[in-house]
Amino acid sequence: MEFANISLNVIILLLRVAVVLLLYYFLYQVLRAVVRELRSAAQNPVAAGGQSPYGQLVVVRAGQSGVAAGKAFPLGPSNIIGRSMENCEIALNDSFLSAQHARLEMRGDEWFLEDLHSTNGTFLNEMEVRDAATVEQGDIVRVGRVEMKLT
């Protein structure tokens, strides 16, 4: 009987040690992933919010979105602007925005802005965009209550 009691204690001790080792292994993997992401962001400043070769949209008037005026959103070749954090490259917290409100896309050497059937419309220099419209440097894009300048 005492032999069974000792072997049960040994098994419980081994299980405790295994759980602690698995916990340390898990923490090691998390730390490794964080370090890898930080190194990747340091090597690729565009992904980390730095300058983009395509330019940027700079917030001129933030409305009630909570975004600071002057905040710059680096652009890629195609950018969805809207309220959805998962599906938009430029996500803004404005109740007047649709989940996917507008698309700003580079075609050749020109930028084009198109409304994605939003409820409140998309505006370029105070003119409503119905079809794809050409956007020039310095133009003001308004979605919801947020105005941004293409630079």
XYZ file of C-alpha atoms in Angstrom:
151
model
C 0.000 0.000 0.000
C 2.801 2.403 0.869
C 4.519 1.681 -2.480
C 1.349 2.774 -4.351
C 1.169 5.936 -2.242
C 4.814 6.833 -3.035
C 4.397 6.164 -6.771
C 1.231 8.319 -6.820
C 3.175 11.180 -5.197
C 5.972 10.771 -7.767
C 3.459 10.875 -10.640
C 1.833 14.030 -9.239
C 5.260 15.670 -8.856
C 6.204 14.777 -12.449
C 2.914 16.200 -13.731
C 3.508 19.445 -11.838
C 7.011 19.740 -13.273
C 5.658 19.039 -16.773
C 3.016 21.778 -16.421
C 5.642 24.286 -15.266
C 7.943 23.337 -18.162
C 5.080 23.694 -20.663
C 4.235 27.101 -19.220
C 7.831 28.279 -19.615
C 7.922 26.892 -23.171
C 4.716 28.788 -24.001
C 6.130 32.046 -22.597
C 9.341 31.490 -24.573
C 7.346 31.099 -27.808
C 5.329 34.261 -27.101
C 8.487 36.241 -26.397
C 10.082 34.900 -29.577
C 7.068 35.972 -31.656
C 7.081 39.469 -30.124
C 10.792 39.921 -30.823
C 10.292 38.724 -34.415
C 7.459 41.258 -34.944
C 9.516 44.097 -33.462
C 12.462 43.274 -35.725
C 10.158 43.074 -38.740
C 8.649 46.482 -37.926
C 12.112 47.998 -37.519
C 13.202 46.668 -40.926
C 9.972 47.704 -42.692
C 9.059 51.221 -41.539
C 6.078 51.490 -43.946
C 4.266 48.697 -42.097
C 5.119 50.394 -38.815
C 3.475 53.668 -39.884
C 6.410 55.389 -41.582
C 6.520 57.039 -45.016
C 4.935 55.145 -47.876
C 6.208 55.334 -51.451
C 2.562 55.884 -52.484
C 2.006 58.917 -50.274
C -0.377 59.444 -47.414
C -3.738 60.809 -46.372
C -3.405 63.473 -43.685
C -6.395 64.264 -41.465
C -7.392 67.918 -41.891
C -10.618 67.826 -39.886
C -11.389 64.841 -37.655
C -15.047 65.491 -36.894
C -16.011 63.281 -33.951
C -13.810 60.331 -34.969
C -11.287 60.856 -32.172
C -8.399 60.927 -34.666
C -6.058 63.869 -34.175
C -5.859 66.445 -36.947
C -2.490 65.991 -38.651
C -2.475 62.190 -38.292
C -1.072 60.622 -41.457
C -2.251 57.315 -42.902
C 0.375 55.752 -45.209
C -1.137 54.555 -48.477
C -0.728 51.356 -50.422
C -1.741 50.794 -54.049
C -5.374 50.160 -53.001
C -6.914 51.488 -49.784
C -10.381 50.911 -48.362
C -11.604 53.705 -46.071
C -14.345 52.908 -43.587
C -15.407 52.041 -40.075
C -14.484 48.319 -40.141
C -11.238 47.613 -38.294
C -10.835 44.219 -40.012
C -11.544 45.112 -43.638
C -10.182 48.653 -44.059
C -6.648 49.938 -44.464
C -7.847 53.299 -43.118
C -10.295 52.610 -40.283
C -12.002 55.601 -38.671
C -14.396 55.625 -35.740
C -17.115 57.827 -37.222
C -20.785 56.856 -37.011
C -21.405 58.553 -40.391
C -19.079 56.065 -42.140
C -20.143 52.790 -43.666
C -18.164 49.669 -42.777
C -16.452 49.924 -46.183
C -17.137 53.476 -47.289
C -14.748 54.362 -50.132
C -11.743 53.088 -52.082
C -8.666 55.171 -52.937
C -6.699 53.285 -55.555
C -3.675 53.980 -57.720
C -4.151 53.058 -61.372
C -1.045 53.679 -63.403
C 0.226 57.069 -62.211
C -3.113 58.431 -61.022
C -5.178 58.104 -57.871
C -8.863 57.292 -58.187
C -11.508 57.683 -55.493
C -14.744 55.743 -55.633
C -17.682 55.489 -53.287
C -18.520 51.916 -52.236
C -22.299 52.517 -52.070
C -22.018 54.294 -48.731
C -25.052 55.707 -46.961
C -23.741 59.265 -46.521
C -21.649 59.611 -49.676
C -18.008 60.349 -50.437
C -16.811 63.832 -51.375
C -13.780 65.108 -53.266
C -13.162 68.858 -52.828
C -16.794 69.255 -51.649
C -18.184 67.535 -54.778
C -19.975 64.221 -54.284
C -18.219 61.274 -55.925
C -20.661 59.110 -57.889
C -18.225 57.324 -60.238
C -14.470 56.857 -59.913
C -12.905 60.332 -59.761
C -9.276 61.345 -60.279
C -7.562 62.647 -57.137
C -4.588 65.022 -57.302
C -2.008 65.884 -54.646
C -3.523 68.353 -52.171
C -7.146 67.357 -52.875
C -9.478 66.998 -49.890
C -11.348 63.713 -49.462
C -14.331 63.755 -47.093
C -15.873 60.559 -45.773
C -18.434 60.914 -43.035
C -17.334 63.923 -41.001
C -13.602 63.327 -41.556
C -11.626 65.370 -44.090
C -8.236 64.189 -45.317
C -5.709 65.642 -47.748
C -3.747 63.526 -50.227
C -0.010 64.256 -49.941
